[in-house]
């Protein structure tokens, strides 16, 4: 059986032909590339990729199949997945499904056989482009066997009709990612897991504003002994505070931070009243709430090898990144914040800390999944921030009780009582 | 500026000769380190005994000492140079052990030398098995259950408790020397005994075997501020149990999920941090293929073979960065030279697959045990880069130059099923081809994976190649006969996988799609041709006609994320070509491929200098090579590096893309020379000596005609194709005769034959080796062998020097000790040698280098061989004379005349000092190989000794080669009858120096009769093991043994020689070498003040840098003698 031909047509008219895998049909989105050599399952299921079609620069994808543990959310969020070669015979003791079957089951289009390096170079030169991925192209080409789909576009009979390219490019230019956060945030609050008991102190209650949160952030919080409640992106500040959280985590998520002004407002209202930790989109939202500005990067940072320097300690950390926007450097100059981290590759802002208030954020992903586990201490820093705040607050209020706050949470219906029995 | 301002002068220790387990990778590392340190404004002092390296070029360091890598010599250099720091981690295990020893002896402290980079205790923690175990335990990193032992009994006790099999790992040895897997107490006893002997600290680790686990390695770099990055991870295709140096390795890992990748990455970082390493480090893990359980197997606290591979696989210059870290710089302060804009503090992202295949010496050492285990046996390796595993694998197969263009070989079809299973399970050097053969016969991927322990993923990828073979064959057969004539594998009718396209008729082209898919999968044109019954040329024409050509992609460390300016490319069959056309004139140099016996690092040395000379001439230098260990494949050596196989197809692809002015073949050894003819046939311009002239020197009949014409004499002989013819020639010229097949390098299958019976026997065996090529039968002249390297421009012939071989003709020149200038050769002989050289160079219109071998029998000089190319001795001669031979040759090749360059015809003036080159062998790694020297080359590397006198230079060379005078210990002599008269002098000399002599009956009697006192020992054939016990027990300090004919004595001799090698006792199989040793002892005695007995070598304990030596030689360029 011949594989189905599929094409990726970019808004500038560039065409990349290959073989379809996963689902058939058409999809549109922003086309971005990821340089990670492992972790495709995590990438597929990372809600930050919502609205995007991801090109993996590493050519062989699907080698270890899909397993039950490594998803970052309950379903894949990419709109299309573009690889040089997809492996149909995965080999791994945890694998339960091939990548092809997984995408098929989730009705996501895949494209293989593409010169992904050429595509990546194209995106690097022209910046992130929108595109259409479709199997609705002429399939029959007389005299050719099963490989015809993978013919490079410079082979004359492989090319698509020009009017079709023009139409698809026009379609690509229609792609908008507005409101993408609303698509991926939780519709209702929920309680995540059981905090692991940590010696000598009551667990920290953390409210996570879900802009498209990765499961690993929640897992890390739980592992650090936090009691985690996940809230919809549009939760107003008062509702957040009503939970009496020890801290608020602004999660990662897809798209432009300026498309979620309500989250910026919420954050502004929370500043100073509760410790805040922002990750990725959460970092940008925190910056906007402080009056800084963001801009769109040429082609973003997506991969597991981005070096970030901690400006205070001089330490370099290899980080996982996935963002298309960044904080405008000069916009923070007069704000009461300090730039704590910078990207060693392009010197962009990678971390901020408020000079007075308990709020800090990083552009990268300390939770890993996929990528290096080198930034775990940021969760400890968040814990310390909450601890300091709690101590100050307790002194100021003459020792408020944790039980009080726990009792009237009113959220997370059906959530188990997460307070350790000793309290 | 270095971060540490107190550092002004830094010493770098090299790794010495090439041996199995330590090849050219340390030339790459040391060269990068020297450049890196000098970039920072430091003075560099280098010590290395290997003259064939780029790193020992006088331009590489401020002071280059080519001296033995023995503590007393390095200490002498330190005392003389007073460096502020010592960089020990770039010279392999040899350099590291030496630094540890110097520190232990207090030499470093005494001279205020700081150990740079990784601190001593970190080295000890990683190297010492006991400390390592304790460190891992403290860190919570799992290691396989094990016990450190100093006695055999302790090993047996441990294995009794944990069960067999167990692995024996001797402490502080190279490439797993002396280690092995033991299934039972008997094996364990012998392996442990050997291991304890070979470990410099008499220590072994006995470890529970985790054979069958996945083997995964991480290359880590850490700076002095605790920043640490992973440069690359690598997965061994072969499971744990096969030494990583003998495994097919792929980078990055292919079967690890991100969780596992990160789990092991984090463990690597914890380990490097806890050890406190500053610089490069390699961590090896065993990972259960069925769970997340892993074990740390080994940590190398230094740059290694794996880091060279990782460096070339990613483009990240590990050694360069490690050197900068050692002098105090942080990763973020070091620029990534590949992008030019980012820093060294990052982790490379690959967008291709890298496959490494080892190169084993079994084609030369045919009797060696070919099974693979924990002791490394490969002499070198090749690396291939492609976009898929299959294509990278097939490229690597082409690169390794074993005459195989793919995974299909008709010969394997004859292997019986049971034998196939046994070999798949046991693992040997042909494993990859056997896996393919098993799949071809219809064994399932599961079955093959179970039998080999190779992950299903890799077997499945191999199966895809096999399926493509079948498809190609089916199409061809379908076209030719309508039905497949090849037997269909069980369960899979041939032709069932045919494409939808109609099969072509006879002589019809292959379907475009099939051809395109085959090329994308990586099949060579030659392989496609073999499978479809056509020619390589036809396949090439077919695909080029249909636009199926290769394109070039860049290795940029960052998967195209950033703009990179690297000149580092690989070919693939895909859309975009990244090769930007250049307008400058350019010249292509063919490299020399993997390091192997007969073609070592010398040819990489020559390739690199050719590239430099081309660049200096204002042209662009392009190079093709596939050896990841070398300087030639460093990212900044050439203007453009093509990391591709040195196979015709791949070379033509580069030529078509680059359109160079011409190709230079004479520096890349036989690999490049073999390509010259095919390239010329296809209209490629070969620069330098014309291809037909090269052929005149190689082809026996043409060569004879040439000698006839020029009147240069050669030993009588003839070319024969049958035994009767051979007997006829032999009886005409007289026995003994030297026999060899034509068209081989490195003396393969060459023998000295003493009787007609032996000759008939040889002809029967040799015909199998050489097919229809004739066998050469020559009179064997037992004279002095002389060797010459020269540069010619078609008119003038500059004879760089005449070297004399210590061992007489009959020992391969590559295994002989060479001396320059010649100590005892008459003026008339020298004149004849120069005259013949000039005559032949002119007759062959040589443009570039040529190497000649002569034998002088009395005052008569005969030519043995003329090689119009670079030779093994070129770097050695260059270093002794200071005459830049390769540079001159390249300038000549590019069109300049010697006269324009300031040189003329004649012998270059000889310097007032002596250089001796000695061969180095890797006997201890290769079981069942006879150590007796003969016409077949066996050495893997070489060292050089320099001195004022022959004795001094010889002493240093022998010491560096591991042949020290026996230091007062008794000597064992057992020689063939024909050698008895000759051994007398040796024995007399040894006795005069106070050595007791043990000898077997015949030899003993002869010595006693001639007034040399000797003690008799029983022969093995007399039913006693006394002789072996003397060696094993360390009673004797030297063995002199020559080959005796006949079954029993041969076996005896073999056992004696092997026992000596395995117990680290020097064993001389040539009386010439023994004589040379006496020269040293006499020379030493002559220098002893007041006739007092000095410690061994004391008399020669003087060092001088190469720069100082060369300053004593004639100034350059000077007028050579007419």
mmCIF file of C-alpha atoms in Angstrom, chain A residues 2 33 35-40 42 57-60 63-64 67 69-70 72 84-94 113-121 124-125 143-148 150-155 216 219 299-302 304-309 314-318 344-347 368-374, chain B residues 214 223 225-229 251-263 265-266 269 273 288-292 331-332 341-343 345-353 387-390 455-457 460-461 464 467 499-501 512-513 516-517 520 553-564 570 572-576 578:
data_model
loop_
_atom_site.group_PDB
_atom_site.id
_atom_site.type_symbol
_atom_site.label_atom_id
_atom_site.label_comp_id
_atom_site.label_asym_id
_atom_site.label_seq_id
_atom_site.Cartn_x
_atom_site.Cartn_y
_atom_site.Cartn_z
ATOM 1 C CA UNK A 2 1.397 3.338 -0.962
ATOM 2 C CA UNK A 33 10.966 23.744 15.398
ATOM 3 C CA UNK A 35 15.880 20.829 18.742
ATOM 4 C CA UNK A 36 15.440 18.244 21.501
ATOM 5 C CA UNK A 37 16.834 14.825 20.606
ATOM 6 C CA UNK A 38 14.481 12.960 22.925
ATOM 7 C CA UNK A 39 11.116 13.750 24.493
ATOM 8 C CA UNK A 40 8.716 13.826 21.559
ATOM 9 C CA UNK A 42 6.309 15.334 26.164
ATOM 10 C CA UNK A 57 15.094 18.764 14.075
ATOM 11 C CA UNK A 58 16.314 15.373 15.273
ATOM 12 C CA UNK A 59 15.577 13.166 12.260
ATOM 13 C CA UNK A 60 14.465 9.899 13.862
ATOM 14 C CA UNK A 63 11.971 5.069 18.265
ATOM 15 C CA UNK A 64 10.772 4.300 21.781
ATOM 16 C CA UNK A 67 4.159 5.118 26.959
ATOM 17 C CA UNK A 69 3.778 7.922 31.942
ATOM 18 C CA UNK A 70 5.469 10.604 29.933
ATOM 19 C CA UNK A 72 2.480 16.409 29.917
ATOM 20 C CA UNK A 84 12.326 13.378 8.879
ATOM 21 C CA UNK A 85 11.517 9.776 9.681
ATOM 22 C CA UNK A 86 8.903 8.172 11.887
ATOM 23 C CA UNK A 87 9.619 4.821 13.474
ATOM 24 C CA UNK A 88 6.805 2.317 13.090
ATOM 25 C CA UNK A 89 8.475 -0.464 15.067
ATOM 26 C CA UNK A 90 9.227 1.145 18.405
ATOM 27 C CA UNK A 91 11.474 -0.717 20.788
ATOM 28 C CA UNK A 92 11.030 0.024 24.466
ATOM 29 C CA UNK A 93 9.762 -1.892 27.442
ATOM 30 C CA UNK A 94 7.405 0.939 28.396
ATOM 31 C CA UNK A 113 10.063 12.192 4.884
ATOM 32 C CA UNK A 114 10.641 15.926 4.952
ATOM 33 C CA UNK A 115 14.068 17.547 4.827
ATOM 34 C CA UNK A 116 13.478 18.909 8.296
ATOM 35 C CA UNK A 117 16.853 20.610 8.334
ATOM 36 C CA UNK A 118 15.944 22.609 5.247
ATOM 37 C CA UNK A 119 12.607 23.470 6.862
ATOM 38 C CA UNK A 120 14.345 24.523 10.070
ATOM 39 C CA UNK A 121 16.774 26.709 8.162
ATOM 40 C CA UNK A 124 15.418 30.401 11.083
ATOM 41 C CA UNK A 125 15.818 32.759 8.147
ATOM 42 C CA UNK A 143 4.561 5.520 -13.170
ATOM 43 C CA UNK A 144 5.699 6.024 -9.621
ATOM 44 C CA UNK A 145 5.870 3.600 -6.783
ATOM 45 C CA UNK A 146 5.511 4.047 -3.067
ATOM 46 C CA UNK A 147 8.352 6.476 -2.600
ATOM 47 C CA UNK A 148 6.943 9.299 -4.670
ATOM 48 C CA UNK A 150 9.035 11.693 -0.341
ATOM 49 C CA UNK A 151 10.338 13.301 -3.482
ATOM 50 C CA UNK A 152 11.940 16.622 -2.777
ATOM 51 C CA UNK A 153 10.057 19.594 -4.165
ATOM 52 C CA UNK A 154 12.737 20.303 -6.727
ATOM 53 C CA UNK A 155 11.731 17.172 -8.618
ATOM 54 C CA UNK A 216 5.469 17.944 35.463
ATOM 55 C CA UNK A 219 4.255 16.765 39.911
ATOM 56 C CA UNK A 299 11.812 31.874 15.707
ATOM 57 C CA UNK A 300 11.591 31.272 19.430
ATOM 58 C CA UNK A 301 13.500 28.978 21.753
ATOM 59 C CA UNK A 302 12.403 25.378 21.686
ATOM 60 C CA UNK A 304 16.436 20.967 25.711
ATOM 61 C CA UNK A 305 19.862 22.564 25.413
ATOM 62 C CA UNK A 306 19.511 26.266 26.135
ATOM 63 C CA UNK A 307 22.240 27.623 28.394
ATOM 64 C CA UNK A 308 21.076 30.108 30.970
ATOM 65 C CA UNK A 309 23.359 32.037 33.266
ATOM 66 C CA UNK A 314 27.593 33.014 37.627
ATOM 67 C CA UNK A 315 26.359 29.451 37.309
ATOM 68 C CA UNK A 316 25.281 28.105 33.942
ATOM 69 C CA UNK A 317 22.323 25.821 33.720
ATOM 70 C CA UNK A 318 21.198 23.862 30.701
ATOM 71 C CA UNK A 344 23.902 32.638 26.955
ATOM 72 C CA UNK A 345 23.069 32.207 23.285
ATOM 73 C CA UNK A 346 21.232 35.455 22.599
ATOM 74 C CA UNK A 347 21.407 37.284 25.953
ATOM 75 C CA UNK A 368 12.001 19.517 32.720
ATOM 76 C CA UNK A 369 9.880 16.883 30.995
ATOM 77 C CA UNK A 370 11.465 16.760 28.504
ATOM 78 C CA UNK A 371 14.947 18.025 29.111
ATOM 79 C CA UNK A 372 17.552 18.501 31.798
ATOM 80 C CA UNK A 373 16.600 18.221 35.439
ATOM 81 C CA UNK A 374 19.174 20.822 36.440
ATOM 82 C CA UNK B 214 22.413 -1.632 27.166
ATOM 83 C CA UNK B 223 34.716 23.865 34.669
ATOM 84 C CA UNK B 225 33.119 26.885 38.870
ATOM 85 C CA UNK B 226 31.023 23.761 38.883
ATOM 86 C CA UNK B 227 29.325 24.445 35.568
ATOM 87 C CA UNK B 228 28.855 21.149 33.802
ATOM 88 C CA UNK B 229 27.462 20.157 30.425
ATOM 89 C CA UNK B 251 25.191 8.922 18.765
ATOM 90 C CA UNK B 252 22.930 10.184 20.111
ATOM 91 C CA UNK B 253 21.221 7.284 21.870
ATOM 92 C CA UNK B 254 18.365 5.831 19.807
ATOM 93 C CA UNK B 255 16.374 3.679 22.197
ATOM 94 C CA UNK B 256 16.279 5.811 25.343
ATOM 95 C CA UNK B 257 13.200 7.800 26.218
ATOM 96 C CA UNK B 258 13.752 11.296 27.554
ATOM 97 C CA UNK B 259 13.220 10.025 31.105
ATOM 98 C CA UNK B 260 16.101 7.585 30.752
ATOM 99 C CA UNK B 261 18.244 10.016 28.837
ATOM 100 C CA UNK B 262 17.814 12.575 31.622
ATOM 101 C CA UNK B 263 18.159 10.022 34.406
ATOM 102 C CA UNK B 265 22.487 12.606 32.242
ATOM 103 C CA UNK B 266 21.737 13.730 35.790
ATOM 104 C CA UNK B 269 26.561 15.310 36.317
ATOM 105 C CA UNK B 273 30.650 16.990 40.385
ATOM 106 C CA UNK B 288 18.566 -2.725 31.965
ATOM 107 C CA UNK B 289 16.641 -3.073 28.691
ATOM 108 C CA UNK B 290 13.551 -4.032 30.708
ATOM 109 C CA UNK B 291 13.524 -1.519 33.555
ATOM 110 C CA UNK B 292 15.011 1.754 34.721
ATOM 111 C CA UNK B 331 32.524 27.436 30.076
ATOM 112 C CA UNK B 332 30.704 30.712 29.469
ATOM 113 C CA UNK B 341 28.743 33.790 18.562
ATOM 114 C CA UNK B 342 27.616 31.379 21.262
ATOM 115 C CA UNK B 343 29.727 29.976 24.108
ATOM 116 C CA UNK B 345 28.479 26.468 27.863
ATOM 117 C CA UNK B 346 25.778 24.621 25.976
ATOM 118 C CA UNK B 347 24.857 21.144 24.884
ATOM 119 C CA UNK B 348 25.077 20.309 21.188
ATOM 120 C CA UNK B 349 21.916 19.298 19.372
ATOM 121 C CA UNK B 350 22.388 16.819 16.554
ATOM 122 C CA UNK B 351 20.113 16.631 13.546
ATOM 123 C CA UNK B 352 21.764 13.551 12.103
ATOM 124 C CA UNK B 353 22.870 10.128 13.275
ATOM 125 C CA UNK B 387 20.225 11.394 8.438
ATOM 126 C CA UNK B 388 19.121 7.858 9.276
ATOM 127 C CA UNK B 389 20.672 4.997 11.195
ATOM 128 C CA UNK B 390 20.657 2.734 8.134
ATOM 129 C CA UNK B 455 18.239 -4.052 20.804
ATOM 130 C CA UNK B 456 15.325 -4.849 18.519
ATOM 131 C CA UNK B 457 15.476 -1.309 17.166
ATOM 132 C CA UNK B 460 14.876 -3.912 12.717
ATOM 133 C CA UNK B 461 16.892 -1.151 11.022
ATOM 134 C CA UNK B 464 15.155 -2.740 6.471
ATOM 135 C CA UNK B 467 14.526 -5.951 2.685
ATOM 136 C CA UNK B 499 7.090 -2.381 -5.909
ATOM 137 C CA UNK B 500 3.965 -1.574 -7.805
ATOM 138 C CA UNK B 501 6.121 -0.572 -10.728
ATOM 139 C CA UNK B 512 13.327 5.714 -10.183
ATOM 140 C CA UNK B 513 11.509 5.316 -6.919
ATOM 141 C CA UNK B 516 15.804 6.847 -4.848
ATOM 142 C CA UNK B 517 14.696 4.835 -1.843
ATOM 143 C CA UNK B 520 18.133 7.383 0.775
ATOM 144 C CA UNK B 553 24.623 19.206 5.080
ATOM 145 C CA UNK B 554 26.578 21.030 7.728
ATOM 146 C CA UNK B 555 27.604 19.790 11.158
ATOM 147 C CA UNK B 556 26.917 22.901 13.200
ATOM 148 C CA UNK B 557 26.488 21.768 16.860
ATOM 149 C CA UNK B 558 23.023 23.311 17.028
ATOM 150 C CA UNK B 559 20.694 21.528 14.579
ATOM 151 C CA UNK B 560 20.504 24.640 12.377
ATOM 152 C CA UNK B 561 19.157 26.790 15.210
ATOM 153 C CA UNK B 562 21.916 29.327 14.745
ATOM 154 C CA UNK B 563 23.868 30.563 11.790
ATOM 155 C CA UNK B 564 27.136 28.648 11.795
ATOM 156 C CA UNK B 570 28.488 15.222 5.266
ATOM 157 C CA UNK B 572 23.050 12.727 2.180
ATOM 158 C CA UNK B 573 20.330 12.127 -0.367
ATOM 159 C CA UNK B 574 17.887 14.845 0.491
ATOM 160 C CA UNK B 575 16.491 18.185 -0.628
ATOM 161 C CA UNK B 576 18.623 21.131 0.281
ATOM 162 C CA UNK B 578 24.106 23.732 1.978
#
